[in-house]
């Protein structure tokens, strides 16, 4: 409830500011939102006048948001299959690397933005469960042949309360995505995998997250931030919802560092990926956009600077597969 009120307040302030600015120039701004995007941001005519890129096209900001929504609405059912086909399965290794670098411990709360089909959240819950089981096995082995000192300590140390606290510190993941079709596919995957506890699904915009401040230990966004209209706003929202000490992690396509690999990658991307999109998903244009959007995304150093400008510290990045993908990470202090 509090989060909804704060979200509404931010929208009122933003829209009022746009109205004032437009009135000064002698124009009246009216707010409108496409009826088929129940979870979208409401764009004013002033926003529609501002241009941005949709792949290699120049479009209004409002049009980009609508078209990106339609892209993922169109590809949702074949999204995971296409990820395997386009990357030859390597995307699984990239996502595993994200979890390896994150190294989440039991009790961590994750926000997975643009998490659609749930790949990151599923890995997160599985990783944490493995960590808990590893600790349990180590404890069991230690208790099999306790020394007399350990027996003596067990009688004097209140371990019961510690065990209860550990059990109570359940990790949870929140998948947040603006696209209902992507979330629908993610929920179906979770049901088929038997995952129910510790996982929730929320319709929300990366630029205006429906959560209170200082709520999450880790914020992840994998292959989603390049589709956001205002990347700076998405980064500011990430900082806002992270707890002090929380970690921001972004996995995204980036700039290939090796010239030979870059030429091969470009040839494969523009000549093969749209064809795979047509054959597997019946959608050439959506995958043509996805290829073009990668080329419009900032390079590793530029994006690193954007993350720092948003207020995160100790920002670093790791190039994966020669820079085809980069993993950026930073902390909120």
Short mmCIF file of C-alpha atoms in Angstrom, two decimals:
data_model
loop_
_atom_site.label_atom_id
_atom_site.label_comp_id
_atom_site.label_asym_id
_atom_site.label_seq_id
_atom_site.Cartn_x
_atom_site.Cartn_y
_atom_site.Cartn_z
CA UNK A 1 0.00 0.00 0.00
CA UNK A 2 2.76 2.43 0.99
CA UNK A 3 4.68 1.54 -2.16
CA UNK A 4 1.61 2.24 -4.30
CA UNK A 5 1.10 5.65 -2.67
CA UNK A 6 4.75 6.58 -3.19
CA UNK A 7 4.59 5.45 -6.82
CA UNK A 8 1.46 7.56 -7.38
CA UNK A 9 3.12 10.56 -5.72
CA UNK A 10 6.18 10.27 -7.98
CA UNK A 11 3.95 10.11 -11.05
CA UNK A 12 1.98 13.19 -9.95
CA UNK A 13 5.17 15.18 -9.36
CA UNK A 14 6.63 14.06 -12.70
CA UNK A 15 3.47 14.80 -14.68
CA UNK A 16 3.02 18.17 -12.93
CA UNK A 17 6.56 19.10 -13.84
CA UNK A 18 5.97 18.17 -17.47
CA UNK A 19 2.71 20.12 -17.52
CA UNK A 20 4.40 23.25 -16.15
CA UNK A 21 7.25 23.01 -18.62
CA UNK A 22 4.89 22.53 -21.54
CA UNK A 23 2.53 25.32 -20.39
CA UNK A 24 5.45 27.73 -20.30
CA UNK A 25 6.03 27.02 -23.97
CA UNK A 26 2.34 27.69 -24.69
CA UNK A 27 1.22 24.08 -25.02
CA UNK A 28 -1.16 22.02 -22.91
CA UNK A 29 -0.09 18.49 -22.04
CA UNK A 30 -2.56 15.65 -21.74
CA UNK A 31 -1.66 12.31 -20.21
CA UNK A 32 -2.50 9.15 -22.12
CA UNK A 33 -1.77 5.46 -21.78
CA UNK A 34 -2.47 2.69 -24.35
CA UNK A 35 -5.41 0.62 -23.15
CA UNK A 36 -3.66 -2.67 -23.94
CA UNK A 37 -0.71 -1.87 -21.63
CA UNK A 38 -2.33 -2.01 -18.22
CA UNK A 39 1.03 -1.97 -16.43
CA UNK A 40 2.80 0.61 -18.56
CA UNK A 41 3.88 4.11 -17.64
CA UNK A 42 1.52 6.86 -18.73
CA UNK A 43 3.29 8.99 -21.31
CA UNK A 44 2.46 12.63 -21.87
CA UNK A 45 2.45 14.37 -25.23
CA UNK A 46 5.63 16.09 -24.07
CA UNK A 47 7.33 12.70 -23.75
CA UNK A 48 6.01 11.74 -27.17
CA UNK A 49 7.80 14.77 -28.67
CA UNK A 50 11.16 13.54 -27.39
CA UNK A 51 12.91 11.15 -29.70
CA UNK A 52 14.95 8.06 -28.91
CA UNK A 53 16.07 4.95 -30.74
CA UNK A 54 14.22 1.73 -31.41
CA UNK A 55 17.01 -0.35 -32.85
CA UNK A 56 18.36 1.77 -35.68
CA UNK A 57 15.09 3.71 -36.05
CA UNK A 58 14.43 7.09 -34.48
CA UNK A 59 11.04 7.12 -32.74
CA UNK A 60 9.26 9.03 -29.97
CA UNK A 61 9.82 7.84 -26.42
CA UNK A 62 6.18 6.83 -26.09
CA UNK A 63 6.30 4.82 -29.29
CA UNK A 64 9.45 3.00 -28.20
CA UNK A 65 7.82 1.85 -24.96
CA UNK A 66 4.80 0.53 -26.86
CA UNK A 67 6.90 -1.23 -29.51
CA UNK A 68 9.27 -2.82 -26.98
CA UNK A 69 6.26 -4.13 -25.08
CA UNK A 70 4.85 -5.64 -28.29
CA UNK A 71 8.24 -7.23 -29.14
CA UNK A 72 8.34 -9.21 -25.91
CA UNK A 73 4.63 -9.92 -26.00
CA UNK A 74 5.23 -11.47 -29.41
CA UNK A 75 8.31 -13.54 -28.51
CA UNK A 76 7.34 -14.60 -24.96
CA UNK A 77 6.29 -18.17 -25.78
CA UNK A 78 9.49 -18.88 -27.74
CA UNK A 79 11.80 -16.66 -25.69
CA UNK A 80 13.75 -19.41 -23.93
CA UNK A 81 14.02 -21.56 -27.06
CA UNK A 82 15.35 -18.59 -29.01
CA UNK A 83 17.89 -17.79 -26.29
CA UNK A 84 19.31 -21.28 -26.66
CA UNK A 85 19.30 -21.06 -30.45
CA UNK A 86 20.81 -17.58 -30.71
CA UNK A 87 23.60 -18.14 -28.17
CA UNK A 88 24.09 -21.85 -28.86
CA UNK A 89 23.26 -22.37 -25.19
CA UNK A 90 26.04 -20.11 -23.93
CA UNK A 91 23.51 -17.77 -22.24
CA UNK A 92 23.17 -20.44 -19.56
CA UNK A 93 26.88 -20.11 -18.74
CA UNK A 94 26.61 -16.31 -18.62
CA UNK A 95 23.73 -16.53 -16.13
CA UNK A 96 25.59 -19.13 -14.08
CA UNK A 97 28.55 -16.73 -13.92
CA UNK A 98 26.27 -13.99 -12.60
CA UNK A 99 25.22 -16.26 -9.72
CA UNK A 100 28.81 -17.35 -9.11
CA UNK A 101 29.93 -13.72 -8.78
CA UNK A 102 26.88 -12.86 -6.65
CA UNK A 103 27.47 -15.85 -4.35
CA UNK A 104 24.19 -15.31 -2.45
CA UNK A 105 23.88 -16.60 1.10
CA UNK A 106 20.70 -17.81 2.89
CA UNK A 107 18.46 -14.94 3.93
CA UNK A 108 19.20 -12.74 0.90
CA UNK A 109 16.31 -10.94 -0.80
CA UNK A 110 16.63 -10.60 -4.59
CA UNK A 111 14.82 -8.26 -7.00
CA UNK A 112 15.08 -9.62 -10.54
CA UNK A 113 14.01 -6.76 -12.84
CA UNK A 114 12.97 -7.55 -16.42
CA UNK A 115 13.14 -11.10 -15.09
CA UNK A 116 10.27 -12.33 -17.27
CA UNK A 117 10.71 -16.06 -17.61
CA UNK A 118 12.54 -16.39 -14.29
CA UNK A 119 15.95 -17.75 -15.31
CA UNK A 120 17.93 -15.65 -12.84
CA UNK A 121 15.50 -16.14 -9.94
CA UNK A 122 15.37 -19.91 -10.46
CA UNK A 123 19.16 -20.07 -10.41
CA UNK A 124 19.24 -17.83 -7.33
CA UNK A 125 16.87 -20.05 -5.34
CA UNK A 126 18.71 -23.19 -6.42
CA UNK A 127 22.08 -21.66 -5.48
CA UNK A 128 20.88 -20.63 -2.03
CA UNK A 129 19.33 -24.06 -1.45
CA UNK A 130 22.63 -25.68 -2.38
CA UNK A 131 24.45 -23.39 0.05
CA UNK A 132 22.06 -24.34 2.85
CA UNK A 133 22.41 -28.06 2.09
CA UNK A 134 26.21 -27.75 2.03
CA UNK A 135 26.19 -26.17 5.47
CA UNK A 136 23.83 -28.89 6.75
CA UNK A 137 26.10 -31.66 5.44
CA UNK A 138 29.17 -30.05 6.97
CA UNK A 139 27.38 -29.72 10.30
CA UNK A 140 26.21 -33.34 10.15
CA UNK A 141 29.73 -34.61 9.48
CA UNK A 142 31.09 -32.56 12.34
CA UNK A 143 28.48 -33.97 14.71
CA UNK A 144 29.18 -37.61 13.79
CA UNK A 145 32.37 -37.85 15.83
CA UNK A 146 32.43 -34.89 18.22
CA UNK A 147 35.42 -34.37 20.45
CA UNK A 148 34.97 -34.06 24.22
CA UNK A 149 35.51 -30.29 23.89
CA UNK A 150 32.64 -30.05 21.35
CA UNK A 151 30.38 -32.13 23.59
CA UNK A 152 31.18 -29.85 26.49
CA UNK A 153 30.52 -26.74 24.37
CA UNK A 154 27.17 -28.11 23.17
CA UNK A 155 25.96 -28.20 26.77
CA UNK A 156 26.98 -24.59 27.44
CA UNK A 157 26.16 -22.88 24.09
CA UNK A 158 22.52 -22.01 23.21
CA UNK A 159 22.55 -23.47 19.68
CA UNK A 160 18.80 -24.00 19.46
CA UNK A 161 18.12 -20.29 19.00
CA UNK A 162 20.81 -20.04 16.31
CA UNK A 163 19.33 -22.97 14.38
CA UNK A 164 15.84 -21.45 14.57
CA UNK A 165 17.19 -18.10 13.33
CA UNK A 166 18.91 -19.78 10.38
CA UNK A 167 15.74 -21.60 9.42
CA UNK A 168 13.76 -18.35 9.67
CA UNK A 169 16.11 -16.52 7.33
CA UNK A 170 14.53 -17.79 4.15
CA UNK A 171 15.76 -16.27 0.92
CA UNK A 172 13.21 -14.90 -1.51
CA UNK A 173 13.20 -13.68 -5.08
CA UNK A 174 10.85 -11.15 -6.64
CA UNK A 175 10.54 -11.26 -10.43
CA UNK A 176 9.48 -7.86 -11.74
CA UNK A 177 8.63 -7.32 -15.41
CA UNK A 178 6.45 -4.85 -17.27
CA UNK A 179 5.29 -7.52 -19.71
CA UNK A 180 2.47 -9.78 -18.50
CA UNK A 181 3.08 -12.36 -21.22
CA UNK A 182 6.68 -12.84 -20.13
CA UNK A 183 5.59 -13.24 -16.51
CA UNK A 184 2.94 -15.73 -17.57
CA UNK A 185 5.59 -17.89 -19.22
CA UNK A 186 7.79 -17.58 -16.12
CA UNK A 187 4.98 -18.71 -13.83
CA UNK A 188 4.31 -21.72 -16.05
CA UNK A 189 8.00 -22.66 -15.86
CA UNK A 190 7.97 -22.33 -12.09
CA UNK A 191 4.95 -24.63 -11.82
CA UNK A 192 6.52 -27.23 -14.10
CA UNK A 193 9.72 -27.13 -12.02
CA UNK A 194 7.81 -27.38 -8.74
CA UNK A 195 9.03 -24.00 -7.49
CA UNK A 196 6.55 -22.13 -5.33
CA UNK A 197 8.02 -20.98 -2.01
CA UNK A 198 10.30 -17.97 -1.85
CA UNK A 199 9.22 -16.66 -5.25
CA UNK A 200 6.78 -13.91 -6.25
CA UNK A 201 5.83 -12.22 -9.53
CA UNK A 202 5.14 -8.50 -9.90
CA UNK A 203 4.10 -6.43 -12.92
CA UNK A 204 6.24 -3.31 -12.80
CA UNK A 205 8.27 -0.80 -14.80
CA UNK A 206 12.05 -0.62 -14.28
CA UNK A 207 11.78 3.18 -14.42
CA UNK A 208 9.13 3.32 -11.67
CA UNK A 209 9.45 0.27 -9.46
CA UNK A 210 6.40 -0.45 -7.26
CA UNK A 211 8.48 -1.00 -4.10
CA UNK A 212 9.45 1.04 -1.06
CA UNK A 213 12.98 2.33 -0.52
CA UNK A 214 15.75 0.10 0.87
CA UNK A 215 13.97 -3.23 0.36
CA UNK A 216 16.38 -5.59 -1.43
CA UNK A 217 19.85 -7.03 -0.85
CA UNK A 218 20.54 -7.66 -4.54
CA UNK A 219 19.10 -6.09 -7.71
CA UNK A 220 19.66 -7.95 -10.99
CA UNK A 221 18.67 -7.10 -14.53
CA UNK A 222 19.76 -9.55 -17.24
CA UNK A 223 19.46 -8.64 -20.92
CA UNK A 224 16.79 -6.08 -20.12
CA UNK A 225 18.26 -2.67 -19.45
CA UNK A 226 19.03 -1.93 -23.09
CA UNK A 227 15.27 -2.06 -23.79
CA UNK A 228 14.51 0.62 -21.18
CA UNK A 229 13.68 4.05 -22.59
CA UNK A 230 15.47 6.00 -19.84
CA UNK A 231 18.41 3.95 -18.58
CA UNK A 232 19.38 6.66 -16.09
CA UNK A 233 15.95 6.47 -14.43
CA UNK A 234 16.16 2.68 -14.21
CA UNK A 235 19.55 2.96 -12.51
CA UNK A 236 18.23 5.54 -10.05
CA UNK A 237 15.34 3.22 -9.19
CA UNK A 238 17.79 0.37 -8.63
CA UNK A 239 19.69 2.52 -6.13
CA UNK A 240 16.47 3.57 -4.41
CA UNK A 241 15.13 0.06 -3.73
CA UNK A 242 18.47 -1.44 -2.69
CA UNK A 243 19.29 -1.62 1.01
CA UNK A 244 22.46 0.17 2.17
CA UNK A 245 25.22 -2.29 1.32
CA UNK A 246 23.03 -3.85 -1.37
CA UNK A 247 24.44 -4.93 -4.70
CA UNK A 248 23.46 -3.98 -8.27
CA UNK A 249 24.27 -6.54 -10.98
CA UNK A 250 23.59 -6.15 -14.69
CA UNK A 251 24.20 -8.77 -17.35
CA UNK A 252 23.94 -7.27 -20.82
CA UNK A 253 25.24 -7.54 -24.37
CA UNK A 254 28.16 -5.19 -24.87
CA UNK A 255 31.03 -4.32 -27.21
CA UNK A 256 33.28 -7.13 -28.47
CA UNK A 257 36.93 -6.34 -27.78
CA UNK A 258 38.60 -8.56 -30.40
CA UNK A 259 38.35 -7.12 -33.96
CA UNK A 260 38.17 -10.53 -35.66
CA UNK A 261 35.57 -11.82 -33.23
CA UNK A 262 33.64 -8.56 -33.67
CA UNK A 263 33.38 -9.09 -37.44
CA UNK A 264 32.26 -12.69 -37.02
CA UNK A 265 29.78 -11.67 -34.33
CA UNK A 266 28.28 -8.92 -36.51
CA UNK A 267 27.92 -11.27 -39.45
CA UNK A 268 26.24 -13.91 -37.32
CA UNK A 269 23.98 -11.39 -35.56
CA UNK A 270 22.61 -9.62 -38.63
CA UNK A 271 22.50 -12.56 -41.03
CA UNK A 272 21.50 -15.47 -38.79
CA UNK A 273 19.56 -14.26 -35.72
CA UNK A 274 16.63 -12.67 -37.63
CA UNK A 275 16.42 -15.84 -39.73
CA UNK A 276 16.29 -17.98 -36.58
CA UNK A 277 13.61 -15.66 -35.26
CA UNK A 278 11.51 -16.21 -38.36
CA UNK A 279 12.01 -19.99 -38.40
CA UNK A 280 11.55 -20.68 -34.67
CA UNK A 281 9.31 -17.86 -33.47
CA UNK A 282 7.76 -16.69 -36.73
CA UNK A 283 8.98 -13.16 -36.02
CA UNK A 284 11.78 -11.65 -38.10
CA UNK A 285 11.24 -8.01 -37.09
CA UNK A 286 11.42 -8.53 -33.33
CA UNK A 287 14.79 -10.25 -33.56
CA UNK A 288 16.07 -7.68 -36.03
CA UNK A 289 15.26 -5.08 -33.37
CA UNK A 290 17.01 -7.10 -30.65
CA UNK A 291 20.19 -7.27 -32.75
CA UNK A 292 20.07 -3.55 -33.50
CA UNK A 293 19.36 -2.66 -29.86
CA UNK A 294 22.60 -4.38 -28.83
CA UNK A 295 24.57 -2.10 -31.17
CA UNK A 296 22.91 1.01 -29.71
CA UNK A 297 23.71 0.10 -26.10
CA UNK A 298 26.66 1.94 -24.46
CA UNK A 299 30.03 0.23 -24.30
CA UNK A 300 31.43 -1.18 -21.07
CA UNK A 301 33.21 1.96 -19.85
CA UNK A 302 30.35 4.31 -20.74
CA UNK A 303 27.82 2.12 -18.94
CA UNK A 304 30.16 1.85 -15.95
CA UNK A 305 30.20 5.65 -15.75
CA UNK A 306 26.38 5.76 -15.95
CA UNK A 307 26.15 3.36 -13.00
CA UNK A 308 28.56 5.51 -10.97
CA UNK A 309 26.61 8.65 -11.87
CA UNK A 310 23.47 6.98 -10.46
CA UNK A 311 25.18 6.80 -7.06
CA UNK A 312 26.65 3.29 -6.90
CA UNK A 313 30.20 2.59 -5.69
CA UNK A 314 32.97 0.06 -6.38
CA UNK A 315 31.61 -0.38 -9.90
CA UNK A 316 33.37 -3.07 -11.89
CA UNK A 317 32.66 -5.15 -14.95
CA UNK A 318 33.75 -8.51 -16.33
CA UNK A 319 33.80 -9.23 -20.05
CA UNK A 320 32.37 -12.62 -20.95
CA UNK A 321 33.02 -14.36 -24.29
CA UNK A 322 35.34 -11.61 -25.45
CA UNK A 323 32.93 -8.79 -24.59
CA UNK A 324 29.87 -10.23 -26.29
CA UNK A 325 28.37 -9.87 -22.83
CA UNK A 326 29.50 -7.78 -19.85
CA UNK A 327 28.61 -8.25 -16.19
CA UNK A 328 28.55 -4.92 -14.33
CA UNK A 329 28.39 -4.76 -10.56
CA UNK A 330 28.19 -1.97 -7.99
CA UNK A 331 27.21 -1.33 -4.36
CA UNK A 332 24.92 1.10 -2.57
CA UNK A 333 26.61 2.69 0.44
#
